[in-house]
XYZ file of C-alpha atoms in Angstrom:
536
model
C 26.207 -9.724 1.814
C 23.522 -10.424 -1.267
C 20.468 -12.454 -1.683
C 19.691 -14.032 -5.061
C 17.107 -16.908 -6.051
C 18.914 -19.919 -6.309
C 17.595 -23.159 -8.430
C 18.398 -26.201 -5.867
C 21.213 -28.844 -7.085
C 18.402 -31.580 -6.404
C 17.220 -34.541 -8.172
C 15.105 -32.116 -10.047
C 17.260 -29.602 -10.733
C 18.675 -32.196 -12.978
C 15.787 -33.090 -14.725
C 14.446 -35.711 -13.140
C 10.823 -36.152 -12.648
C 9.304 -34.185 -9.716
C 9.650 -35.287 -6.379
C 12.086 -37.660 -7.245
C 14.754 -38.341 -4.666
C 12.036 -36.694 -1.645
C 11.065 -38.196 1.307
C 7.785 -38.113 3.078
C 9.519 -35.601 5.416
C 10.015 -33.376 2.596
C 6.779 -33.501 0.860
C 5.479 -32.372 4.626
C 7.332 -29.450 4.743
C 7.841 -28.236 1.376
C 5.463 -27.948 -2.101
C 6.268 -27.190 -5.746
C 4.130 -25.300 -7.629
C 5.210 -25.051 -11.938
C 5.112 -20.857 -12.980
C 5.296 -20.429 -16.619
C 9.270 -19.672 -16.158
C 9.717 -22.495 -14.107
C 9.257 -24.576 -10.863
C 9.330 -22.790 -7.396
C 9.698 -24.691 -4.318
C 7.877 -23.087 -0.754
C 7.337 -24.133 2.744
C 3.891 -24.998 4.025
C 3.101 -23.897 7.631
C -0.016 -23.691 10.085
C -2.616 -20.928 9.617
C -3.166 -18.764 12.539
C -6.325 -19.261 14.287
C -9.268 -16.950 15.570
C -8.808 -16.369 18.961
C -10.517 -18.818 21.169
C -11.810 -20.904 18.403
C -9.431 -24.253 18.526
C -10.955 -25.353 14.963
C -9.424 -22.750 13.383
C -12.357 -20.801 12.534
C -13.696 -23.404 9.842
C -10.855 -22.289 7.634
C -7.792 -24.156 6.095
C -5.261 -25.345 8.991
C -2.143 -25.207 6.719
C -0.766 -22.670 4.098
C 2.213 -22.638 1.765
C 4.399 -19.926 1.572
C 5.861 -19.008 -1.511
C 8.577 -16.145 -1.051
C 10.584 -14.251 -3.136
C 9.575 -15.070 -6.508
C 11.689 -13.403 -9.593
C 8.331 -11.344 -11.798
C 11.426 -9.669 -13.330
C 15.754 -9.164 -14.243
C 17.254 -7.545 -11.429
C 16.895 -3.697 -11.882
C 21.209 -3.469 -12.406
C 23.567 -1.777 -14.884
C 21.747 -0.956 -18.218
C 18.150 -2.440 -16.834
C 18.393 0.173 -13.456
C 16.713 2.613 -15.277
C 14.807 1.109 -17.450
C 11.288 -0.815 -17.745
C 10.522 -4.072 -16.191
C 11.996 -7.116 -17.939
C 10.055 -10.310 -17.460
C 11.823 -13.233 -16.002
C 13.818 -15.146 -17.919
C 12.609 -18.706 -17.407
C 15.238 -21.026 -15.023
C 15.771 -24.721 -15.379
C 15.418 -26.684 -12.136
C 13.735 -25.353 -8.943
C 13.767 -22.304 -7.527
C 14.374 -22.520 -3.887
C 11.189 -20.373 -2.839
C 11.889 -20.372 0.901
C 12.888 -16.650 2.031
C 12.659 -13.741 1.096
C 14.366 -12.009 -1.914
C 16.388 -8.649 -1.749
C 13.959 -5.499 -1.625
C 14.165 -1.982 -2.976
C 14.457 -0.364 0.280
C 17.757 -0.053 1.656
C 18.054 0.310 5.206
C 14.695 0.990 7.248
C 14.213 4.756 7.431
C 11.809 4.845 9.797
C 9.111 6.413 8.706
C 6.837 4.121 9.885
C 5.403 2.012 12.468
C 5.386 -0.893 10.870
C 8.171 -3.579 10.322
C 9.114 -3.475 7.391
C 12.696 -5.638 7.093
C 15.785 -4.334 4.326
C 16.913 -7.496 2.363
C 20.186 -6.631 0.619
C 20.670 -7.682 -2.804
C 20.139 -7.098 -6.483
C 16.892 -9.091 -7.580
C 14.803 -6.712 -6.431
C 11.712 -7.385 -8.219
C 9.996 -10.018 -6.842
C 6.396 -11.830 -5.425
C 5.437 -13.208 -2.245
C 2.809 -15.371 -2.861
C 1.035 -17.097 0.365
C -1.911 -19.745 -0.647
C -3.791 -22.782 1.280
C -4.082 -24.337 -1.786
C -1.361 -24.465 -4.230
C -2.537 -26.545 -7.109
C -4.315 -25.698 -10.335
C -8.241 -26.225 -9.942
C -9.748 -28.999 -11.373
C -11.863 -28.870 -14.712
C -14.867 -27.161 -14.041
C -13.706 -25.772 -10.213
C -13.042 -21.728 -10.088
C -9.931 -20.731 -7.936
C -9.854 -18.801 -4.870
C -10.295 -14.965 -4.710
C -6.620 -13.344 -4.545
C -5.176 -10.114 -2.849
C -2.689 -8.494 -4.368
C -1.093 -6.037 -1.253
C 1.086 -2.987 -2.550
C 3.350 -1.665 0.505
C 2.858 1.741 1.290
C 6.215 4.041 2.406
C 5.560 7.699 0.851
C 6.900 5.909 -2.913
C 10.727 5.785 -0.885
C 10.519 2.831 1.548
C 8.870 0.218 3.082
C 8.944 -3.577 2.006
C 6.611 -6.191 1.149
C 8.601 -8.639 3.426
C 6.739 -7.562 6.575
C 6.130 -10.014 8.748
C 2.188 -8.152 8.851
C 1.739 -8.777 5.494
C 2.063 -12.332 5.842
C -1.055 -13.884 4.224
C -1.349 -16.386 7.035
C -5.494 -14.877 8.071
C -6.330 -14.585 4.450
C -5.075 -18.087 4.000
C -7.317 -19.220 6.139
C -10.294 -17.595 5.521
C -10.213 -19.284 1.779
C -7.775 -15.934 -0.041
C -4.822 -16.323 -1.605
C -2.507 -13.843 -0.709
C 0.546 -12.052 -3.200
C 2.864 -8.923 -1.992
C 4.918 -7.457 -4.484
C 7.963 -5.075 -4.663
C 8.461 -2.352 -6.565
C 11.479 0.506 -7.366
C 11.602 3.001 -5.043
C 12.058 7.010 -4.889
C 14.139 8.273 -7.814
C 15.199 4.719 -9.065
C 11.328 4.272 -9.300
C 9.611 7.802 -10.179
C 12.178 9.858 -10.672
C 12.757 12.004 -13.451
C 15.584 11.205 -16.514
C 15.693 12.750 -19.633
C 16.287 9.468 -21.756
C 14.395 6.929 -19.728
C 11.113 5.317 -19.521
C 8.793 7.569 -16.758
C 6.833 6.310 -14.086
C 9.147 2.791 -13.584
C 7.641 2.263 -10.183
C 4.328 2.049 -11.856
C 5.530 0.008 -14.739
C 6.688 -2.854 -11.690
C 3.365 -2.525 -10.285
C 1.699 -3.267 -13.637
C 4.867 -5.989 -14.506
C 4.086 -7.768 -11.134
C 0.277 -7.653 -11.748
C 0.808 -9.405 -15.372
C 2.810 -12.416 -13.313
C -0.656 -12.916 -11.045
C -3.035 -12.904 -13.967
C -0.650 -15.411 -16.086
C 0.246 -17.662 -13.218
C -1.839 -17.451 -10.161
C -3.911 -20.321 -10.858
C -0.652 -22.447 -10.110
C -0.880 -21.705 -6.697
C -4.713 -22.015 -6.503
C -5.721 -18.549 -7.402
C -8.624 -17.481 -9.900
C -7.143 -14.552 -11.848
C -10.656 -13.416 -12.570
C -10.896 -12.427 -8.624
C -7.790 -10.641 -8.003
C -8.382 -7.296 -5.705
C -5.775 -5.354 -4.974
C -4.917 -3.076 -1.811
C -2.766 -1.119 -0.127
C -1.759 1.226 2.575
C -0.628 5.199 2.434
C 1.336 5.260 -0.393
C 0.320 1.597 -1.609
C -3.512 2.909 -1.320
C -2.393 5.760 -3.598
C -0.937 3.257 -6.010
C -3.916 1.018 -5.847
C -6.117 4.539 -6.652
C -3.537 5.374 -9.833
C -4.266 2.013 -10.948
C -7.916 2.054 -10.405
C -7.719 5.593 -12.655
C -5.433 3.739 -15.668
C -7.197 2.966 -18.646
C -4.429 -0.017 -19.512
C -4.859 -1.452 -15.956
C -7.948 -1.872 -15.605
C -7.991 -6.092 -16.685
C -5.463 -6.907 -14.120
C -8.135 -6.489 -11.178
C -11.780 -6.965 -10.121
C -11.272 -4.976 -6.849
C -9.691 -1.840 -5.048
C -9.348 -1.541 -1.121
C -6.963 1.758 -0.286
C -6.440 2.370 3.271
C -5.205 5.405 4.132
C -4.680 6.196 0.105
C -2.523 8.928 -0.283
C -2.382 9.654 -4.319
C 0.993 11.155 -5.267
C -0.239 12.704 -9.335
C 3.025 14.512 -9.131
C 2.879 17.211 -12.283
C 5.367 16.680 -15.352
C 6.707 19.499 -14.681
C 7.540 19.551 -10.823
C 9.714 15.968 -11.844
C 11.483 17.361 -14.351
C 12.810 20.169 -12.083
C 13.243 18.114 -9.325
C 15.480 15.273 -11.530
C 17.221 18.334 -13.116
C 18.130 19.442 -9.932
C 19.321 16.500 -8.520
C 21.351 15.558 -11.379
C 22.984 19.359 -10.978
C 23.613 18.522 -7.604
C 25.577 15.081 -8.283
C 27.605 17.425 -11.059
C 26.087 14.951 -13.986
C 23.773 15.146 -17.202
C 20.361 14.026 -16.455
C 20.323 11.464 -18.268
C 20.459 7.470 -17.610
C 24.373 7.396 -18.241
C 25.380 10.229 -15.726
C 23.017 9.011 -13.114
C 23.985 5.443 -13.709
C 27.910 6.634 -13.358
C 26.831 7.695 -9.462
C 26.484 4.771 -6.907
C 23.474 4.071 -5.599
C 24.561 4.921 -1.847
C 24.985 8.468 -3.682
C 21.888 8.735 -5.266
C 19.903 8.038 -2.099
C 22.061 10.539 -0.264
C 21.131 12.897 -2.764
C 17.440 12.070 -2.522
C 17.337 12.384 1.294
C 18.467 15.623 1.054
C 16.525 17.235 -0.804
C 13.111 15.415 0.359
C 14.193 15.732 4.134
C 10.974 17.634 6.033
C 11.802 20.483 8.318
C 9.557 22.892 10.169
C 9.160 25.002 7.118
C 8.328 23.060 4.413
C 5.430 21.148 5.681
C 3.135 23.635 4.512
C 5.007 22.827 0.792
C 4.351 18.830 1.160
C 0.852 19.723 1.533
C -0.011 22.265 -1.100
C 1.960 20.818 -3.634
C 2.223 16.840 -2.133
C 5.606 14.361 -2.640
C 8.100 15.305 -5.278
C 8.978 11.470 -6.362
C 5.736 9.377 -6.821
C 3.111 8.526 -9.808
C 4.170 11.401 -12.612
C 0.849 12.093 -14.405
C 3.788 11.800 -17.883
C 0.799 12.424 -20.194
C 1.952 8.960 -21.281
C 1.245 6.051 -18.954
C -0.234 8.309 -16.448
C -2.331 10.819 -19.199
C -4.087 12.804 -16.746
C -4.937 13.197 -12.838
C -6.228 10.404 -10.754
C -9.247 12.400 -9.852
C -9.859 13.481 -13.211
C -9.876 9.895 -14.980
C -12.239 8.634 -12.012
C -14.323 11.555 -12.806
C -14.443 10.581 -16.924
C -15.921 7.130 -15.632
C -12.518 4.929 -15.827
C -12.789 2.235 -13.073
C -16.410 2.903 -12.596
C -17.373 -0.913 -13.330
C -14.697 -1.859 -10.323
C -15.650 -2.196 -6.959
C -14.019 0.124 -4.315
C -13.482 0.411 -0.423
C -11.441 3.132 0.877
C -10.766 4.869 4.340
C -8.580 6.394 6.508
C -7.628 6.366 10.173
C -9.107 9.570 11.934
C -5.544 10.867 12.908
C -3.292 9.934 10.456
C -0.650 12.795 11.569
C -1.041 13.997 14.861
C 2.122 11.559 16.090
C 3.776 14.214 13.819
C 3.083 17.074 16.812
C 3.404 14.013 19.928
C 6.661 15.029 20.756
C 6.034 18.701 21.288
C 2.273 18.662 22.629
C 3.587 19.997 26.022
C 5.054 23.248 24.051
C 2.426 23.827 21.958
C -0.059 23.847 24.477
C 1.118 27.481 24.768
C 0.849 28.241 20.925
C -2.620 29.437 19.827
C -4.717 27.394 17.628
C -5.588 29.978 15.076
C -1.798 30.440 15.040
C -0.590 27.094 13.953
C -3.345 26.642 11.948
C -2.745 29.429 9.701
C 0.601 28.246 9.673
C -0.354 24.604 8.290
C -2.222 26.569 5.410
C -5.626 27.004 7.078
C -7.917 29.695 4.738
C -8.950 32.277 7.617
C -12.073 32.283 6.300
C -12.671 28.535 7.200
C -10.935 28.855 10.787
C -13.576 29.301 12.575
C -16.335 26.692 11.221
C -13.122 24.325 11.191
C -12.742 24.446 14.721
C -16.823 24.033 15.590
C -16.813 21.516 13.313
C -13.995 19.792 15.340
C -14.695 21.058 18.703
C -14.299 17.799 20.411
C -10.558 17.255 19.158
C -9.830 21.617 19.757
C -10.462 21.146 23.652
C -7.678 18.597 23.426
C -5.033 20.971 22.751
C -3.636 22.696 19.860
C -1.173 19.564 18.469
C -4.231 17.242 18.591
C -6.106 20.022 16.387
C -3.306 20.993 14.115
C -2.435 16.852 13.528
C -6.369 16.751 12.741
C -5.677 19.606 10.456
C -2.617 17.922 8.502
C -4.903 14.791 8.392
C -7.770 15.998 6.707
C -5.621 17.991 4.415
C -3.852 15.250 3.052
C -6.044 12.282 3.891
C -9.734 12.803 4.242
C -10.751 15.317 2.239
C -9.208 13.374 -0.466
C -11.686 10.209 0.507
C -14.775 12.558 -0.568
C -13.349 13.650 -3.714
C -12.976 10.558 -4.742
C -16.434 10.036 -3.711
C -17.898 12.611 -5.679
C -15.125 11.761 -8.407
C -16.743 8.193 -8.998
C -20.474 9.646 -9.077
C -19.380 11.512 -11.672
C -18.428 8.958 -13.766
C -21.544 6.542 -13.434
C -23.350 9.835 -14.420
C -21.252 10.678 -17.200
C -21.924 7.164 -18.606
C -25.495 7.108 -18.462
C -25.459 3.708 -17.008
C -25.152 3.903 -13.252
C -26.618 0.669 -13.107
C -23.769 -0.597 -14.728
C -21.084 0.934 -12.179
C -19.862 -0.565 -9.242
C -20.208 0.480 -5.592
C -17.879 2.368 -3.799
C -17.639 1.729 0.135
C -16.436 4.620 2.791
C -14.721 3.936 5.876
C -13.024 5.651 9.380
C -10.585 4.080 11.231
C -11.638 5.234 15.125
C -10.535 3.348 17.565
C -7.656 5.283 19.467
C -4.107 3.445 20.303
C -3.634 2.441 23.445
C 0.073 3.972 22.880
C -0.831 7.144 21.621
C -4.819 8.108 22.279
C -5.674 8.801 18.807
C -6.265 6.737 15.474
C -2.680 7.365 13.857
C -1.378 5.988 10.603
C -0.821 2.599 9.853
C -3.198 1.689 13.238
C -5.411 -0.114 10.641
C -3.092 -2.557 8.720
C -2.556 -5.237 11.382
C -6.373 -5.231 11.600
C -7.005 -5.730 8.511
C -4.448 -8.014 7.969
C -5.776 -9.411 11.198
C -1.896 -9.932 13.014
C -2.651 -8.417 16.338
C -0.413 -10.533 17.963
C 2.245 -10.248 15.374
C 6.049 -7.834 16.541
C 5.558 -4.863 16.954
C 2.252 -4.354 18.209
C 2.628 -2.519 21.739
C 3.842 0.869 19.967
C 1.517 1.542 17.193
C -1.835 -0.131 19.345
C -0.801 -0.516 22.928
C -1.360 -3.435 24.947
C -4.055 -5.936 24.736
C -6.245 -4.344 21.106
C -9.337 -5.547 20.245
C -9.447 -9.024 19.005
C -13.213 -8.406 18.137
C -12.967 -5.504 16.199
C -10.105 -7.256 13.922
C -12.121 -10.288 13.729
C -14.773 -7.460 12.144
C -12.962 -5.388 9.993
C -10.934 -8.691 8.857
C -14.111 -10.482 7.782
C -15.501 -7.533 5.977
C -12.506 -7.045 3.642
C -12.558 -11.626 3.036
C -15.886 -10.788 1.792
C -15.246 -8.048 -0.179
C -12.518 -9.886 -1.834
C -14.078 -12.582 -2.438
C -17.814 -11.083 -3.583
C -17.436 -7.574 -4.283
C -19.026 -6.263 -0.715
C -17.951 -5.379 2.340
C -21.632 -5.488 3.963
C -22.152 -1.947 4.301
C -24.338 0.904 2.453
C -22.600 2.726 -0.613
C -21.023 6.348 -0.259
C -22.569 8.729 -2.527
C -23.441 12.350 -2.823
C -21.689 15.341 -0.710
C -22.210 13.954 2.697
C -21.245 10.160 2.548
C -22.429 7.423 5.203
C -19.312 5.448 5.953
C -18.448 2.249 8.760
C -17.209 3.959 11.801
C -14.464 1.105 12.641
C -14.366 1.206 16.764
C -15.238 -0.639 19.683
C -18.153 -0.733 19.289
C -18.285 -0.096 15.125
C -21.206 1.379 13.568
C -22.556 2.748 10.127
C -22.524 6.722 10.479
C -24.407 8.912 8.036
C -21.984 11.458 6.891
C -19.283 10.388 8.674
C -17.087 12.929 7.423
C -19.080 15.915 8.334
C -16.211 17.252 10.160
C -13.853 17.768 7.225
C -16.775 20.159 5.572
C -14.915 23.003 6.115
C -12.279 22.817 4.327
C -14.565 21.415 0.952
């Protein structure tokens, strides 16, 4: 089955005045907006009320969803490995009533977030959720805007997740946009005669679309916050470090950001090896001769994780993702931040306490007989840091080998990187000589333990951020009855940051920064990442 955006055969499509032939029932259910490429038709729906608040929290009682609006031409045929091409204008009204095709082909099951795949070719699209789908009147400002970039290791994930719905943000006066981008080899693989970082170019074009069109949906293009989780968190940090992207957003919120910063030589070696396995030249013509299914098969085989490949991933990172190509991405993100790029843009970043502890959950009983020191050394723990690390994490080590191994992986892959970003931002402010002109950096830890796993695993903070604890597939991730009060608090802080550039707790500076610890109850903690110290 294929899904492609289609214009409606209606009076509007025939060129009559907007709304001609429409009934009051149509107006109550549907709403239309003019984008620069053409008119789109969305659907009204009620917003989500805060638990126990019959008034809807004082915010909007309904909002409109516009789903699957194309911002680029379908990346197929001659455009498959090309830079994205802006969507050509259409006539009539485009029905934006259901999610458009996704770059993800089948859910590979890499996260516990429900992220549906939708078949079809027009995979470069945006979804807009807004409480006020109209251009603000003269003299009035639009609503702040959240643009969400999904995660999935740069090879999976979908903007069509029910968790990414903007209902709660709409209730609280924030226009929400979720964007798609090319994944895996199509989006990030090296090809000799193709533009590099095609997935990054998709992000940029989607953000350009937001700048040019969001006012028509009631949003303020001068107050755009980009946010994402995991690879999406890495995406927004990558964009923060790009000089060419600075005009596209005004705040960054990175949840469990996983920077790729793939070395150019590694990216090329991966591309050449994939071509050799496929028996084609490493060119657009060569890869273009392969069915999409074949490329996905080769990609999966080349990136599968085994027990002996964890160390390589920890040390070298993922082989597919934003690449330091010397053109679009001139240098690693941390170097760029330390040079002062993005210093005027406020940043919130953080991680869950046990991002990757799930990797050992099934083997927990077997691992209790394995000495902690042996497994940690196998995972790359330097010998001289083993004892200090175990002392600093004595509470976790007491819970067994699986738990301390998971915490070590979480620290190596996520939590130490947060502190490096804080240090780089400090260096960038110092290098400018204008610390007063530098925006704040705020750090958090998500520590509330899942009722299913007993620890704060990867992805757990996402439904709290979106305030969607009543959404589907919540029990496998969070357990029964996750605390709505914590979601209220965290989501409210996110709304404040999107609207004002400040989340409401002290900024992070220096080698021992304070952080907001999201738990029940939450608190601000000095040197909140002290347990990571022995690895730095």
